[in-house]
Amino acid sequence: MKTNEKISDYSDENLLRAFVESGDICFTGELYRRYIPLVYGLCLKYLNNKEAAQDAVMDIFTVIVEKVPQYEIKNFNTWLYSVAKNHCLHVLRKEKNANLVNINDVVVENHVLLTLTDKPQSQEEMEALTYCMETLPEEQRVSINYFFYEEKSYADIVDLTGYALSKVKSYIQNGKRNLKSCMIRVLKRL
Amino acid sequence: MKLIDYIQGKRRGQEANKLEREAMNDPFLQDAIDGFDAVQDDHVQTIRDLEREIIDKTTKRKPLISHRTWAIGAAASVILILGIGSLLHIGTQKPQNTATTIPKPVVLPPKDTLKKMEPIQEPIKNLVAQQFKKRIVNAQNVNSETKPVNREESEQIKTQEQLNESKNVISVADVADVMSFRQRDTNKPSSIQPNSEKEPIYIENKLNQSNSQVDIANVKASPQFILGKVTDEKGEPLIGATVRFTKQNIGTVTRQDGSFDLPMPNKKSDKIEVSYIGFTKEEVPVSGNSYIIKLKPNPATSEIVVVGHPAERKSDLSGSIRSTENVAYQFNEDEFIKYYKTYHKTDLCNTQKYVLNAKFHLDEYGNPVKIKVTHSPCEEVKQEFIQLLNANRWTKGNRNVSLKIEM
């Protein structure tokens, strides 16, 4: 179709605007299509079942079509994230046998501030970082080192160290949290 | 690097690391990556399917909300087409009627009966099918030149009328079937005259429908519907079995031949749940249009004792439920005294304490006969005793019993 060629070049913002102006859901369809891998992955994470996740992806689209005109969306990515996550939590709440404990863990993990990717600014910070790295448990230090300094992917680290993938992820998460609190402690004392 | 490449397995090197680092500042991406790692599957294929589904859904250029109105419109137009079609059909029938040498008064149905939406009764359906089966034979035997007998003709018209009514309840898919039959038939060189040619079309369709009750596998169900049959292990149909979806409040019961139909569920993960008393419940995932579901008998529910309560006698109310399935159960003197004490009326003869003596004989089946109450406080207790005694058959017969009940 003629519009389809054009549509794929539209930016997210333009697609949103086009939908709000024309009411034609082919714009929302194209916009949502771009986010399907993200949304599907999210649903997989929360619902832990591929059929349920596929249903959710389709249901979320209906929700989006309904809700888009009601909101002034500045960042579609974050907006969609909250809509999709809410939908999944809603589905889980409806299902009695859902494992809600897992979700809380997950949510907490995501609240950890992730600012360490920036390079340390001052000399003190550099020293504090070097010191704190030494205080980390070995697995965490090794994983962090590979990930942040040698720019290895999770899969690379699995190959290099023999740790399980989920372990690598949690070593990096926990290592970062420990590093951060350690650095705050050290820098305050100085 | 795109997420889709990462899912596809390109997880090594700096590019992958970059994405993973990005994910640390983007909870959406992080959640997605976690999700794909948590469930093992061909995720890329699923994503492609979902993308296609969304695009298919949206490029029809119909807003989602109007789906229902669209369906109503389609249904209305189908009914309209059927109505016009049947009018035309009767129109073509009429001249043929007058052309036959002896004009006979034939009562044609008033127009509005055509639009009636009464679901046709099963027996009538079969009747129609049978009559038309007969017609086929006639049409094949009788040459096109020989005209059918008049009496039979009026009968045809009547059945045609019935058919017209029944047509209204045929679904869209069936209409499509009729269409295809028509095409096939017109291609065939036929010795039957054009106006009688239309009838076998319906017959074929009708026959097909009645066949569906026998052989589900031969029926092509339309994609919006699920057809099925519930049988026991030997393939005998189960009548009145409950068929429902687990995630939706939609269900039905099986018909006389064990068949059922349900609309397609709107959730892919939904399951069909079939239950029937005395059989183990089955859950079948939805994956197709036709099912033959066999239930296994459930030994736990194979013996169900249904007991009724007589309304008049209060003292019997608690007593009428008792086990009858106990094989090792022995009914003898002790059991009867227990039974009497449990179930007798308590407000007789103005006394709770009394002694009752009785003698009787047990016949070869264990039934008490020749009952003689030698001692009782009053006539009412005596009658009560005899009544309760007569209610039971004893385990060991052919003997004399003398009984003393002390209350």
GROMACS .gro file of C-alpha atoms in nm, chain A residues 1 3-4 24-26 29-30 32-33 36-42 44-46 48-52 54-55 57-59 61-62 77 80-81 85 110 114 117 147-148 151-156 159 165 169 172 176, chain B residues 3-4 6-7 11-14 16-17 20-21 23-41 43 46-47 50-51 53-55 57-59 61-64 247 266-270:
model
  104
    1MET     CA    1   0.000   0.000   0.000
    3THR     CA    2   0.084   0.472   0.287
    4ASN     CA    3   0.276   0.175   0.420
   24ASP     CA    4  -0.662   0.569   1.163
   25ILE     CA    5  -0.525   0.281   1.366
   26CYS     CA    6  -0.278   0.180   1.096
   29GLY     CA    7  -0.032  -0.043   1.443
   30GLU     CA    8   0.299   0.055   1.289
   32TYR     CA    9   0.321  -0.061   1.824
   33ARG     CA   10   0.485  -0.306   1.584
   36ILE     CA   11   0.654  -0.562   1.998
   37PRO     CA   12   0.992  -0.721   2.084
   38LEU     CA   13   1.013  -0.506   2.396
   39VAL     CA   14   0.653  -0.555   2.497
   40TYR     CA   15   0.661  -0.928   2.433
   41GLY     CA   16   0.980  -0.966   2.635
   42LEU     CA   17   0.829  -0.767   2.918
   44LEU     CA   18   0.730  -1.295   2.910
   45LYS     CA   19   0.916  -1.171   3.214
   46TYR     CA   20   0.609  -1.095   3.419
   48ASN     CA   21   0.633  -1.632   3.250
   49ASN     CA   22   0.419  -1.809   2.992
   50LYS     CA   23   0.439  -1.758   2.619
   51GLU     CA   24   0.070  -1.802   2.539
   52ALA     CA   25  -0.032  -1.562   2.812
   54GLN     CA   26   0.108  -1.333   2.337
   55ASP     CA   27  -0.246  -1.266   2.456
   57VAL     CA   28   0.065  -0.825   2.364
   58MET     CA   29  -0.260  -0.821   2.169
   59ASP     CA   30  -0.461  -0.694   2.465
   61PHE     CA   31  -0.257  -0.296   2.178
   62THR     CA   32  -0.630  -0.254   2.234
   77ASN     CA   33   0.871   0.449   2.518
   80LEU     CA   34   0.418   0.229   2.680
   81TYR     CA   35   0.641   0.071   2.943
   85LYS     CA   36   0.372  -0.329   3.291
  110ASN     CA   37   1.488  -0.199   3.880
  114LEU     CA   38   2.222   0.281   3.782
  117THR     CA   39   2.826   0.364   3.380
  147PHE     CA   40   3.133  -0.591   3.185
  148PHE     CA   41   3.236  -0.232   3.243
  151GLU     CA   42   3.301  -0.432   2.749
  152LYS     CA   43   3.210  -0.797   2.741
  153SER     CA   44   2.851  -0.906   2.705
  154TYR     CA   45   2.675  -1.130   2.955
  155ALA     CA   46   2.720  -1.424   2.722
  156ASP     CA   47   3.092  -1.348   2.690
  159ASP     CA   48   3.205  -1.820   2.851
  165LEU     CA   49   2.387  -1.640   3.296
  169LYS     CA   50   2.343  -1.073   3.585
  172ILE     CA   51   2.674  -0.726   3.813
  176LYS     CA   52   2.711  -0.216   4.127
  193LEU     CA   53   1.701  -0.609   2.047
  194ILE     CA   54   1.577  -0.852   1.785
  196TYR     CA   55   2.021  -0.991   2.051
  197ILE     CA   56   1.726  -1.228   2.095
  201ARG     CA   57   2.502  -1.195   2.227
  202ARG     CA   58   2.875  -1.164   2.215
  203GLY     CA   59   3.115  -0.878   2.182
  204GLN     CA   60   3.104  -0.507   2.235
  206ALA     CA   61   2.595  -0.690   2.292
  207ASN     CA   62   2.764  -0.527   2.588
  210GLU     CA   63   2.315  -0.465   2.796
  211ARG     CA   64   2.454  -0.142   2.937
  213ALA     CA   65   1.934  -0.182   2.940
  214MET     CA   66   2.072  -0.077   3.276
  215ASN     CA   67   1.935   0.271   3.219
  216ASP     CA   68   1.622   0.151   3.044
  217PRO     CA   69   1.405  -0.072   3.261
  218PHE     CA   70   1.181  -0.149   2.962
  219LEU     CA   71   1.474  -0.299   2.772
  220GLN     CA   72   1.601  -0.472   3.084
  221ASP     CA   73   1.265  -0.634   3.148
  222ALA     CA   74   1.240  -0.748   2.788
  223ILE     CA   75   1.586  -0.907   2.794
  224ASP     CA   76   1.506  -1.077   3.124
  225GLY     CA   77   1.180  -1.203   2.980
  226PHE     CA   78   1.341  -1.359   2.675
  227ASP     CA   79   1.597  -1.529   2.896
  228ALA     CA   80   1.333  -1.653   3.138
  229VAL     CA   81   1.125  -1.845   2.885
  230GLN     CA   82   1.284  -2.074   2.629
  231ASP     CA   83   1.123  -2.056   2.288
  233HIS     CA   84   1.103  -1.588   2.030
  236THR     CA   85   0.666  -1.544   1.775
  237ILE     CA   86   0.755  -1.178   1.742
  240LEU     CA   87   0.266  -1.096   1.650
  241GLU     CA   88   0.388  -0.817   1.423
  243GLU     CA   89  -0.112  -1.000   1.346
  244ILE     CA   90  -0.099  -0.635   1.450
  245ILE     CA   91  -0.042  -0.516   1.096
  247LYS     CA   92  -0.549  -0.602   1.230
  248THR     CA   93  -0.474  -0.240   1.159
  249THR     CA   94  -0.443  -0.220   0.783
  251ARG     CA   95  -0.862   0.044   0.790
  252LYS     CA   96  -1.150  -0.031   1.017
  253PRO     CA   97  -1.142   0.113   1.365
  254LEU     CA   98  -1.149  -0.158   1.627
  437LYS     CA   99  -1.095  -1.846   3.080
  456ASN     CA  100  -1.061  -1.475   2.188
  457LYS     CA  101  -0.768  -1.594   2.398
  458LYS     CA  102  -0.513  -1.822   2.240
  459SER     CA  103  -0.420  -1.969   2.573
  460ASP     CA  104  -0.776  -2.072   2.647
   0.00000   0.00000   0.00000
